[in-house]
JSON list of N, CA and C in Angstrom, two decimals:
[
{"chain": "A", "resi": 1, "resn": "MET", "atom": "N", "xyz": [-44.26, -49.26, 304.53]},
{"chain": "A", "resi": 1, "resn": "MET", "atom": "CA", "xyz": [-44.03, -47.94, 305.09]},
{"chain": "A", "resi": 1, "resn": "MET", "atom": "C", "xyz": [-45.22, -47.04, 304.76]},
{"chain": "A", "resi": 2, "resn": "VAL", "atom": "N", "xyz": [-45.72, -46.35, 305.75]},
{"chain": "A", "resi": 2, "resn": "VAL", "atom": "CA", "xyz": [-46.83, -45.42, 305.57]},
{"chain": "A", "resi": 2, "resn": "VAL", "atom": "C", "xyz": [-46.36, -44.02, 305.90]},
{"chain": "A", "resi": 3, "resn": "VAL", "atom": "N", "xyz": [-46.68, -43.05, 305.06]},
{"chain": "A", "resi": 3, "resn": "VAL", "atom": "CA", "xyz": [-46.31, -41.66, 305.30]},
{"chain": "A", "resi": 3, "resn": "VAL", "atom": "C", "xyz": [-47.59, -40.85, 305.46]},
{"chain": "A", "resi": 4, "resn": "ASP", "atom": "N", "xyz": [-47.72, -40.14, 306.60]},
{"chain": "A", "resi": 4, "resn": "ASP", "atom": "CA", "xyz": [-48.93, -39.35, 306.80]},
{"chain": "A", "resi": 4, "resn": "ASP", "atom": "C", "xyz": [-48.79, -37.97, 306.15]},
{"chain": "A", "resi": 5, "resn": "ASP", "atom": "N", "xyz": [-49.84, -37.14, 306.29]},
{"chain": "A", "resi": 5, "resn": "ASP", "atom": "CA", "xyz": [-49.82, -35.85, 305.59]},
{"chain": "A", "resi": 5, "resn": "ASP", "atom": "C", "xyz": [-48.85, -34.84, 306.18]},
{"chain": "A", "resi": 6, "resn": "THR", "atom": "N", "xyz": [-48.22, -35.18, 307.30]},
{"chain": "A", "resi": 6, "resn": "THR", "atom": "CA", "xyz": [-47.18, -34.30, 307.85]},
{"chain": "A", "resi": 6, "resn": "THR", "atom": "C", "xyz": [-45.79, -34.76, 307.43]},
{"chain": "A", "resi": 7, "resn": "GLY", "atom": "N", "xyz": [-45.72, -35.87, 306.71]},
{"chain": "A", "resi": 7, "resn": "GLY", "atom": "CA", "xyz": [-44.44, -36.40, 306.28]},
{"chain": "A", "resi": 7, "resn": "GLY", "atom": "C", "xyz": [-43.84, -37.41, 307.24]},
{"chain": "A", "resi": 8, "resn": "SER", "atom": "N", "xyz": [-44.53, -37.69, 308.35]},
{"chain": "A", "resi": 8, "resn": "SER", "atom": "CA", "xyz": [-44.04, -38.69, 309.30]},
{"chain": "A", "resi": 8, "resn": "SER", "atom": "C", "xyz": [-44.18, -40.08, 308.70]},
{"chain": "A", "resi": 9, "resn": "MET", "atom": "N", "xyz": [-43.18, -40.92, 308.92]},
{"chain": "A", "resi": 9, "resn": "MET", "atom": "CA", "xyz": [-43.21, -42.27, 308.38]},
{"chain": "A", "resi": 9, "resn": "MET", "atom": "C", "xyz": [-43.48, -43.29, 309.47]},
{"chain": "A", "resi": 10, "resn": "TYR", "atom": "N", "xyz": [-44.30, -44.27, 309.17]},
{"chain": "A", "resi": 10, "resn": "TYR", "atom": "CA", "xyz": [-44.67, -45.32, 310.11]},
{"chain": "A", "resi": 10, "resn": "TYR", "atom": "C", "xyz": [-44.29, -46.68, 309.52]},
{"chain": "A", "resi": 11, "resn": "GLY", "atom": "N", "xyz": [-43.62, -47.51, 310.31]},
{"chain": "A", "resi": 11, "resn": "GLY", "atom": "CA", "xyz": [-43.27, -48.86, 309.86]},
{"chain": "A", "resi": 11, "resn": "GLY", "atom": "C", "xyz": [-44.27, -49.86, 310.39]},
{"chain": "A", "resi": 12, "resn": "MET", "atom": "N", "xyz": [-44.75, -50.71, 309.53]},
{"chain": "A", "resi": 12, "resn": "MET", "atom": "CA", "xyz": [-45.76, -51.68, 309.93]},
{"chain": "A", "resi": 12, "resn": "MET", "atom": "C", "xyz": [-45.11, -52.89, 310.60]},
{"chain": "A", "resi": 13, "resn": "ASP", "atom": "N", "xyz": [-45.74, -53.41, 311.62]},
{"chain": "A", "resi": 13, "resn": "ASP", "atom": "CA", "xyz": [-45.28, -54.63, 312.28]},
{"chain": "A", "resi": 13, "resn": "ASP", "atom": "C", "xyz": [-45.83, -55.82, 311.48]},
{"chain": "A", "resi": 14, "resn": "TYR", "atom": "N", "xyz": [-45.00, -56.37, 310.60]},
{"chain": "A", "resi": 14, "resn": "TYR", "atom": "CA", "xyz": [-45.47, -57.40, 309.69]},
{"chain": "A", "resi": 14, "resn": "TYR", "atom": "C", "xyz": [-45.78, -58.73, 310.38]},
{"chain": "A", "resi": 15, "resn": "GLU", "atom": "N", "xyz": [-45.31, -58.91, 311.61]},
{"chain": "A", "resi": 15, "resn": "GLU", "atom": "CA", "xyz": [-45.60, -60.15, 312.32]},
{"chain": "A", "resi": 15, "resn": "GLU", "atom": "C", "xyz": [-47.00, -60.12, 312.93]},
{"chain": "A", "resi": 16, "resn": "ALA", "atom": "N", "xyz": [-47.60, -58.96, 312.98]},
{"chain": "A", "resi": 16, "resn": "ALA", "atom": "CA", "xyz": [-48.94, -58.83, 313.56]},
{"chain": "A", "resi": 16, "resn": "ALA", "atom": "C", "xyz": [-49.98, -59.14, 312.50]},
{"chain": "A", "resi": 17, "resn": "LEU", "atom": "N", "xyz": [-51.11, -59.64, 312.94]},
{"chain": "A", "resi": 17, "resn": "LEU", "atom": "CA", "xyz": [-52.19, -59.95, 312.00]},
{"chain": "A", "resi": 17, "resn": "LEU", "atom": "C", "xyz": [-52.99, -58.70, 311.68]},
{"chain": "A", "resi": 18, "resn": "MET", "atom": "N", "xyz": [-53.32, -58.52, 310.41]},
{"chain": "A", "resi": 18, "resn": "MET", "atom": "CA", "xyz": [-54.18, -57.41, 310.00]},
{"chain": "A", "resi": 18, "resn": "MET", "atom": "C", "xyz": [-55.60, -57.96, 309.83]},
{"chain": "A", "resi": 19, "resn": "THR", "atom": "N", "xyz": [-56.54, -57.34, 310.49]},
{"chain": "A", "resi": 19, "resn": "THR", "atom": "CA", "xyz": [-57.92, -57.81, 310.41]},
{"chain": "A", "resi": 19, "resn": "THR", "atom": "C", "xyz": [-58.85, -56.68, 310.00]},
{"chain": "A", "resi": 20, "resn": "ALA", "atom": "N", "xyz": [-59.90, -57.03, 309.30]},
{"chain": "A", "resi": 20, "resn": "ALA", "atom": "CA", "xyz": [-60.92, -56.05, 308.92]},
{"chain": "A", "resi": 20, "resn": "ALA", "atom": "C", "xyz": [-62.28, -56.63, 309.26]},
{"chain": "A", "resi": 21, "resn": "ASP", "atom": "N", "xyz": [-63.19, -55.76, 309.61]},
{"chain": "A", "resi": 21, "resn": "ASP", "atom": "CA", "xyz": [-64.56, -56.20, 309.86]},
{"chain": "A", "resi": 21, "resn": "ASP", "atom": "C", "xyz": [-65.14, -56.78, 308.58]},
{"chain": "A", "resi": 22, "resn": "SER", "atom": "N", "xyz": [-65.87, -57.88, 308.68]},
{"chain": "A", "resi": 22, "resn": "SER", "atom": "CA", "xyz": [-66.37, -58.56, 307.48]},
{"chain": "A", "resi": 22, "resn": "SER", "atom": "C", "xyz": [-67.31, -57.66, 306.68]},
{"chain": "A", "resi": 23, "resn": "GLU", "atom": "N", "xyz": [-68.10, -56.84, 307.35]},
{"chain": "A", "resi": 23, "resn": "GLU", "atom": "CA", "xyz": [-69.00, -55.94, 306.62]},
{"chain": "A", "resi": 23, "resn": "GLU", "atom": "C", "xyz": [-68.20, -54.89, 305.86]},
{"chain": "A", "resi": 24, "resn": "ASP", "atom": "N", "xyz": [-67.14, -54.36, 306.48]},
{"chain": "A", "resi": 24, "resn": "ASP", "atom": "CA", "xyz": [-66.32, -53.37, 305.80]},
{"chain": "A", "resi": 24, "resn": "ASP", "atom": "C", "xyz": [-65.63, -53.99, 304.59]},
{"chain": "A", "resi": 25, "resn": "ALA", "atom": "N", "xyz": [-65.13, -55.23, 304.75]},
{"chain": "A", "resi": 25, "resn": "ALA", "atom": "CA", "xyz": [-64.44, -55.90, 303.66]},
{"chain": "A", "resi": 25, "resn": "ALA", "atom": "C", "xyz": [-65.40, -56.14, 302.50]},
{"chain": "A", "resi": 26, "resn": "LEU", "atom": "N", "xyz": [-66.62, -56.57, 302.83]},
{"chain": "A", "resi": 26, "resn": "LEU", "atom": "CA", "xyz": [-67.62, -56.81, 301.79]},
{"chain": "A", "resi": 26, "resn": "LEU", "atom": "C", "xyz": [-67.98, -55.51, 301.09]},
{"chain": "A", "resi": 27, "resn": "TYR", "atom": "N", "xyz": [-68.14, -54.44, 301.85]},
{"chain": "A", "resi": 27, "resn": "TYR", "atom": "CA", "xyz": [-68.49, -53.15, 301.27]},
{"chain": "A", "resi": 27, "resn": "TYR", "atom": "C", "xyz": [-67.41, -52.68, 300.30]},
{"chain": "A", "resi": 28, "resn": "SER", "atom": "N", "xyz": [-66.15, -52.87, 300.67]},
{"chain": "A", "resi": 28, "resn": "SER", "atom": "CA", "xyz": [-65.07, -52.40, 299.81]},
{"chain": "A", "resi": 28, "resn": "SER", "atom": "C", "xyz": [-65.01, -53.21, 298.52]},
{"chain": "A", "resi": 29, "resn": "GLU", "atom": "N", "xyz": [-65.44, -54.47, 298.58]},
{"chain": "A", "resi": 29, "resn": "GLU", "atom": "CA", "xyz": [-65.42, -55.30, 297.38]},
{"chain": "A", "resi": 29, "resn": "GLU", "atom": "C", "xyz": [-66.55, -54.93, 296.42]},
{"chain": "A", "resi": 30, "resn": "VAL", "atom": "N", "xyz": [-67.74, -54.67, 296.96]},
{"chain": "A", "resi": 30, "resn": "VAL", "atom": "CA", "xyz": [-68.88, -54.41, 296.09]},
{"chain": "A", "resi": 30, "resn": "VAL", "atom": "C", "xyz": [-68.97, -52.94, 295.70]},
{"chain": "A", "resi": 31, "resn": "ASN", "atom": "N", "xyz": [-68.26, -52.08, 296.39]},
{"chain": "A", "resi": 31, "resn": "ASN", "atom": "CA", "xyz": [-68.35, -50.65, 296.09]},
{"chain": "A", "resi": 31, "resn": "ASN", "atom": "C", "xyz": [-66.96, -50.02, 296.08]},
{"chain": "A", "resi": 32, "resn": "PRO", "atom": "N", "xyz": [-66.14, -50.31, 295.06]},
{"chain": "A", "resi": 32, "resn": "PRO", "atom": "CA", "xyz": [-64.84, -49.63, 294.97]},
{"chain": "A", "resi": 32, "resn": "PRO", "atom": "C", "xyz": [-65.05, -48.12, 294.97]},
{"chain": "A", "resi": 33, "resn": "GLY", "atom": "N", "xyz": [-64.19, -47.41, 295.64]},
{"chain": "A", "resi": 33, "resn": "GLY", "atom": "CA", "xyz": [-64.37, -45.98, 295.81]},
{"chain": "A", "resi": 33, "resn": "GLY", "atom": "C", "xyz": [-64.95, -45.67, 297.17]},
{"chain": "A", "resi": 34, "resn": "GLY", "atom": "N", "xyz": [-65.38, -46.72, 297.89]},
{"chain": "A", "resi": 34, "resn": "GLY", "atom": "CA", "xyz": [-65.86, -46.55, 299.25]},
{"chain": "A", "resi": 34, "resn": "GLY", "atom": "C", "xyz": [-64.68, -46.55, 300.21]},
{"chain": "A", "resi": 35, "resn": "SER", "atom": "N", "xyz": [-64.95, -46.79, 301.47]},
{"chain": "A", "resi": 35, "resn": "SER", "atom": "CA", "xyz": [-63.87, -46.80, 302.45]},
{"chain": "A", "resi": 35, "resn": "SER", "atom": "C", "xyz": [-63.97, -48.05, 303.30]},
{"chain": "A", "resi": 36, "resn": "VAL", "atom": "N", "xyz": [-62.86, -48.40, 303.94]},
{"chain": "A", "resi": 36, "resn": "VAL", "atom": "CA", "xyz": [-62.84, -49.57, 304.81]},
{"chain": "A", "resi": 36, "resn": "VAL", "atom": "C", "xyz": [-62.04, -49.22, 306.06]},
{"chain": "A", "resi": 37, "resn": "ASP", "atom": "N", "xyz": [-62.51, -49.67, 307.21]},
{"chain": "A", "resi": 37, "resn": "ASP", "atom": "CA", "xyz": [-61.81, -49.45, 308.47]},
{"chain": "A", "resi": 37, "resn": "ASP", "atom": "C", "xyz": [-61.08, -50.71, 308.87]},
{"chain": "A", "resi": 38, "resn": "MET", "atom": "N", "xyz": [-59.85, -50.54, 309.36]},
{"chain": "A", "resi": 38, "resn": "MET", "atom": "CA", "xyz": [-59.05, -51.67, 309.81]},
{"chain": "A", "resi": 38, "resn": "MET", "atom": "C", "xyz": [-58.41, -51.36, 311.14]},
{"chain": "A", "resi": 39, "resn": "ARG", "atom": "N", "xyz": [-58.01, -52.41, 311.83]},
{"chain": "A", "resi": 39, "resn": "ARG", "atom": "CA", "xyz": [-57.20, -52.24, 313.04]},
{"chain": "A", "resi": 39, "resn": "ARG", "atom": "C", "xyz": [-55.93, -53.05, 312.84]},
{"chain": "A", "resi": 40, "resn": "VAL", "atom": "N", "xyz": [-54.80, -52.37, 312.97]},
{"chain": "A", "resi": 40, "resn": "VAL", "atom": "CA", "xyz": [-53.52, -53.04, 312.71]},
{"chain": "A", "resi": 40, "resn": "VAL", "atom": "C", "xyz": [-52.45, -52.46, 313.61]},
{"chain": "A", "resi": 41, "resn": "PRO", "atom": "N", "xyz": [-51.61, -53.29, 314.22]},
{"chain": "A", "resi": 41, "resn": "PRO", "atom": "CA", "xyz": [-50.51, -52.78, 315.04]},
{"chain": "A", "resi": 41, "resn": "PRO", "atom": "C", "xyz": [-49.46, -52.08, 314.18]},
{"chain": "A", "resi": 42, "resn": "PHE", "atom": "N", "xyz": [-48.92, -50.99, 314.68]},
{"chain": "A", "resi": 42, "resn": "PHE", "atom": "CA", "xyz": [-47.87, -50.26, 313.97]},
{"chain": "A", "resi": 42, "resn": "PHE", "atom": "C", "xyz": [-46.71, -49.97, 314.90]},
{"chain": "A", "resi": 43, "resn": "LEU", "atom": "N", "xyz": [-45.52, -49.90, 314.35]},
{"chain": "A", "resi": 43, "resn": "LEU", "atom": "CA", "xyz": [-44.37, -49.41, 315.08]},
{"chain": "A", "resi": 43, "resn": "LEU", "atom": "C", "xyz": [-44.13, -47.98, 314.63]},
{"chain": "A", "resi": 44, "resn": "VAL", "atom": "N", "xyz": [-44.03, -47.05, 315.56]},
{"chain": "A", "resi": 44, "resn": "VAL", "atom": "CA", "xyz": [-43.89, -45.64, 315.21]},
{"chain": "A", "resi": 44, "resn": "VAL", "atom": "C", "xyz": [-42.61, -45.10, 315.81]},
{"chain": "A", "resi": 45, "resn": "GLY", "atom": "N", "xyz": [-41.72, -44.61, 314.95]},
{"chain": "A", "resi": 45, "resn": "GLY", "atom": "CA", "xyz": [-40.47, -44.04, 315.44]},
{"chain": "A", "resi": 45, "resn": "GLY", "atom": "C", "xyz": [-39.57, -45.08, 316.08]},
{"chain": "A", "resi": 46, "resn": "GLU", "atom": "N", "xyz": [-38.60, -44.64, 316.82]},
{"chain": "A", "resi": 46, "resn": "GLU", "atom": "CA", "xyz": [-37.64, -45.52, 317.45]},
{"chain": "A", "resi": 46, "resn": "GLU", "atom": "C", "xyz": [-38.03, -45.76, 318.91]},
{"chain": "A", "resi": 47, "resn": "ASP", "atom": "N", "xyz": [-38.14, -47.02, 319.28]},
{"chain": "A", "resi": 47, "resn": "ASP", "atom": "CA", "xyz": [-38.50, -47.42, 320.65]},
{"chain": "A", "resi": 47, "resn": "ASP", "atom": "C", "xyz": [-39.87, -46.89, 321.08]},
{"chain": "A", "resi": 48, "resn": "THR", "atom": "N", "xyz": [-40.74, -46.61, 320.13]},
{"chain": "A", "resi": 48, "resn": "THR", "atom": "CA", "xyz": [-42.10, -46.16, 320.44]},
{"chain": "A", "resi": 48, "resn": "THR", "atom": "C", "xyz": [-43.07, -47.13, 319.79]},
{"chain": "A", "resi": 49, "resn": "ARG", "atom": "N", "xyz": [-44.01, -47.63, 320.57]},
{"chain": "A", "resi": 49, "resn": "ARG", "atom": "CA", "xyz": [-44.94, -48.61, 320.00]},
{"chain": "A", "resi": 49, "resn": "ARG", "atom": "C", "xyz": [-46.39, -48.20, 320.27]},
{"chain": "A", "resi": 50, "resn": "ILE", "atom": "N", "xyz": [-47.15, -48.14, 319.20]},
{"chain": "A", "resi": 50, "resn": "ILE", "atom": "CA", "xyz": [-48.60, -48.01, 319.32]},
{"chain": "A", "resi": 50, "resn": "ILE", "atom": "C", "xyz": [-49.16, -49.41, 319.12]},
{"chain": "A", "resi": 51, "resn": "THR", "atom": "N", "xyz": [-49.83, -49.94, 320.12]},
{"chain": "A", "resi": 51, "resn": "THR", "atom": "CA", "xyz": [-50.28, -51.32, 320.04]},
{"chain": "A", "resi": 51, "resn": "THR", "atom": "C", "xyz": [-51.42, -51.50, 319.04]},
{"chain": "A", "resi": 52, "resn": "GLN", "atom": "N", "xyz": [-52.23, -50.46, 318.88]},
{"chain": "A", "resi": 52, "resn": "GLN", "atom": "CA", "xyz": [-53.31, -50.56, 317.91]},
{"chain": "A", "resi": 52, "resn": "GLN", "atom": "C", "xyz": [-53.66, -49.17, 317.41]},
{"chain": "A", "resi": 53, "resn": "ALA", "atom": "N", "xyz": [-53.74, -49.01, 316.10]},
{"chain": "A", "resi": 53, "resn": "ALA", "atom": "CA", "xyz": [-54.09, -47.72, 315.51]},
{"chain": "A", "resi": 53, "resn": "ALA", "atom": "C", "xyz": [-55.29, -47.92, 314.60]},
{"chain": "A", "resi": 54, "resn": "HIS", "atom": "N", "xyz": [-56.18, -46.98, 314.61]},
{"chain": "A", "resi": 54, "resn": "HIS", "atom": "CA", "xyz": [-57.36, -47.03, 313.74]},
{"chain": "A", "resi": 54, "resn": "HIS", "atom": "C", "xyz": [-57.05, -46.23, 312.49]},
{"chain": "A", "resi": 55, "resn": "MET", "atom": "N", "xyz": [-57.17, -46.85, 311.32]},
{"chain": "A", "resi": 55, "resn": "MET", "atom": "CA", "xyz": [-56.89, -46.12, 310.10]},
{"chain": "A", "resi": 55, "resn": "MET", "atom": "C", "xyz": [-58.01, -46.35, 309.10]},
{"chain": "A", "resi": 56, "resn": "THR", "atom": "N", "xyz": [-58.21, -45.36, 308.25]},
{"chain": "A", "resi": 56, "resn": "THR", "atom": "CA", "xyz": [-59.21, -45.46, 307.19]},
{"chain": "A", "resi": 56, "resn": "THR", "atom": "C", "xyz": [-58.49, -45.42, 305.86]},
{"chain": "A", "resi": 57, "resn": "GLY", "atom": "N", "xyz": [-58.78, -46.39, 305.02]},
{"chain": "A", "resi": 57, "resn": "GLY", "atom": "CA", "xyz": [-58.14, -46.42, 303.70]},
{"chain": "A", "resi": 57, "resn": "GLY", "atom": "C", "xyz": [-59.18, -46.22, 302.61]},
{"chain": "A", "resi": 58, "resn": "VAL", "atom": "N", "xyz": [-58.87, -45.40, 301.63]},
{"chain": "A", "resi": 58, "resn": "VAL", "atom": "CA", "xyz": [-59.77, -45.19, 300.50]},
{"chain": "A", "resi": 58, "resn": "VAL", "atom": "C", "xyz": [-59.49, -46.28, 299.47]},
{"chain": "A", "resi": 59, "resn": "TRP", "atom": "N", "xyz": [-60.51, -47.01, 299.09]},
{"chain": "A", "resi": 59, "resn": "TRP", "atom": "CA", "xyz": [-60.36, -48.15, 298.20]},
{"chain": "A", "resi": 59, "resn": "TRP", "atom": "C", "xyz": [-60.42, -47.68, 296.76]},
{"chain": "A", "resi": 60, "resn": "ASP", "atom": "N", "xyz": [-59.40, -48.03, 295.97]},
{"chain": "A", "resi": 60, "resn": "ASP", "atom": "CA", "xyz": [-59.38, -47.62, 294.57]},
{"chain": "A", "resi": 60, "resn": "ASP", "atom": "C", "xyz": [-58.66, -48.70, 293.77]},
{"chain": "A", "resi": 61, "resn": "GLY", "atom": "N", "xyz": [-59.38, -49.46, 292.99]},
{"chain": "A", "resi": 61, "resn": "GLY", "atom": "CA", "xyz": [-58.75, -50.48, 292.17]},
{"chain": "A", "resi": 61, "resn": "GLY", "atom": "C", "xyz": [-58.08, -51.58, 292.97]},
{"chain": "A", "resi": 62, "resn": "GLY", "atom": "N", "xyz": [-58.57, -51.82, 294.20]},
{"chain": "A", "resi": 62, "resn": "GLY", "atom": "CA", "xyz": [-58.02, -52.90, 295.00]},
{"chain": "A", "resi": 62, "resn": "GLY", "atom": "C", "xyz": [-56.82, -52.52, 295.83]},
{"chain": "A", "resi": 63, "resn": "GLN", "atom": "N", "xyz": [-56.48, -51.24, 295.92]},
{"chain": "A", "resi": 63, "resn": "GLN", "atom": "CA", "xyz": [-55.34, -50.81, 296.72]},
{"chain": "A", "resi": 63, "resn": "GLN", "atom": "C", "xyz": [-55.75, -49.65, 297.62]},
{"chain": "A", "resi": 64, "resn": "PHE", "atom": "N", "xyz": [-55.09, -49.57, 298.78]},
{"chain": "A", "resi": 64, "resn": "PHE", "atom": "CA", "xyz": [-55.31, -48.42, 299.65]},
{"chain": "A", "resi": 64, "resn": "PHE", "atom": "C", "xyz": [-54.43, -47.27, 299.16]},
{"chain": "A", "resi": 65, "resn": "VAL", "atom": "N", "xyz": [-55.04, -46.13, 298.92]},
{"chain": "A", "resi": 65, "resn": "VAL", "atom": "CA", "xyz": [-54.28, -44.99, 298.42]},
{"chain": "A", "resi": 65, "resn": "VAL", "atom": "C", "xyz": [-54.20, -43.86, 299.43]},
{"chain": "A", "resi": 66, "resn": "VAL", "atom": "N", "xyz": [-55.05, -43.85, 300.42]},
{"chain": "A", "resi": 66, "resn": "VAL", "atom": "CA", "xyz": [-55.03, -42.81, 301.46]},
{"chain": "A", "resi": 66, "resn": "VAL", "atom": "C", "xyz": [-55.18, -43.49, 302.81]},
{"chain": "A", "resi": 67, "resn": "VAL", "atom": "N", "xyz": [-54.32, -43.13, 303.76]},
{"chain": "A", "resi": 67, "resn": "VAL", "atom": "CA", "xyz": [-54.41, -43.70, 305.10]},
{"chain": "A", "resi": 67, "resn": "VAL", "atom": "C", "xyz": [-54.44, -42.56, 306.11]},
{"chain": "A", "resi": 68, "resn": "ASP", "atom": "N", "xyz": [-55.47, -42.52, 306.94]},
{"chain": "A", "resi": 68, "resn": "ASP", "atom": "CA", "xyz": [-55.60, -41.50, 307.98]},
{"chain": "A", "resi": 68, "resn": "ASP", "atom": "C", "xyz": [-55.61, -42.18, 309.33]},
{"chain": "A", "resi": 69, "resn": "PHE", "atom": "N", "xyz": [-54.73, -41.74, 310.24]},
{"chain": "A", "resi": 69, "resn": "PHE", "atom": "CA", "xyz": [-54.72, -42.27, 311.60]},
{"chain": "A", "resi": 69, "resn": "PHE", "atom": "C", "xyz": [-55.69, -41.45, 312.45]},
{"chain": "A", "resi": 70, "resn": "ASP", "atom": "N", "xyz": [-56.72, -42.10, 312.94]},
{"chain": "A", "resi": 70, "resn": "ASP", "atom": "CA", "xyz": [-57.74, -41.41, 313.73]},
{"chain": "A", "resi": 70, "resn": "ASP", "atom": "C", "xyz": [-57.49, -41.51, 315.23]},
{"chain": "A", "resi": 71, "resn": "GLU", "atom": "N", "xyz": [-56.97, -42.63, 315.68]},
{"chain": "A", "resi": 71, "resn": "GLU", "atom": "CA", "xyz": [-56.79, -42.82, 317.11]},
{"chain": "A", "resi": 71, "resn": "GLU", "atom": "C", "xyz": [-55.73, -43.90, 317.35]},
{"chain": "A", "resi": 72, "resn": "ALA", "atom": "N", "xyz": [-55.19, -43.88, 318.52]},
{"chain": "A", "resi": 72, "resn": "ALA", "atom": "CA", "xyz": [-54.23, -44.92, 318.90]},
{"chain": "A", "resi": 72, "resn": "ALA", "atom": "C", "xyz": [-54.50, -45.30, 320.35]},
{"chain": "A", "resi": 73, "resn": "VAL", "atom": "N", "xyz": [-54.34, -46.57, 320.65]},
{"chain": "A", "resi": 73, "resn": "VAL", "atom": "CA", "xyz": [-54.58, -47.06, 322.00]},
{"chain": "A", "resi": 73, "resn": "VAL", "atom": "C", "xyz": [-53.25, -47.50, 322.58]}
]
């Protein structure tokens, strides 16, 4: 479950594959405190589907602590 800064909650589609660009993944490993971009399908609300959302996660100790939704297709 992801909660944005407005308090809206988003449920992740766990059957979908989460992928990250290899350069972003490498950057996050060698530079904790940096950022990584991912593309992952999300289910939003009831009977509403965003097929792909762009989010940025702040890397800290191997966990995402901040998630910002920039765009949805």
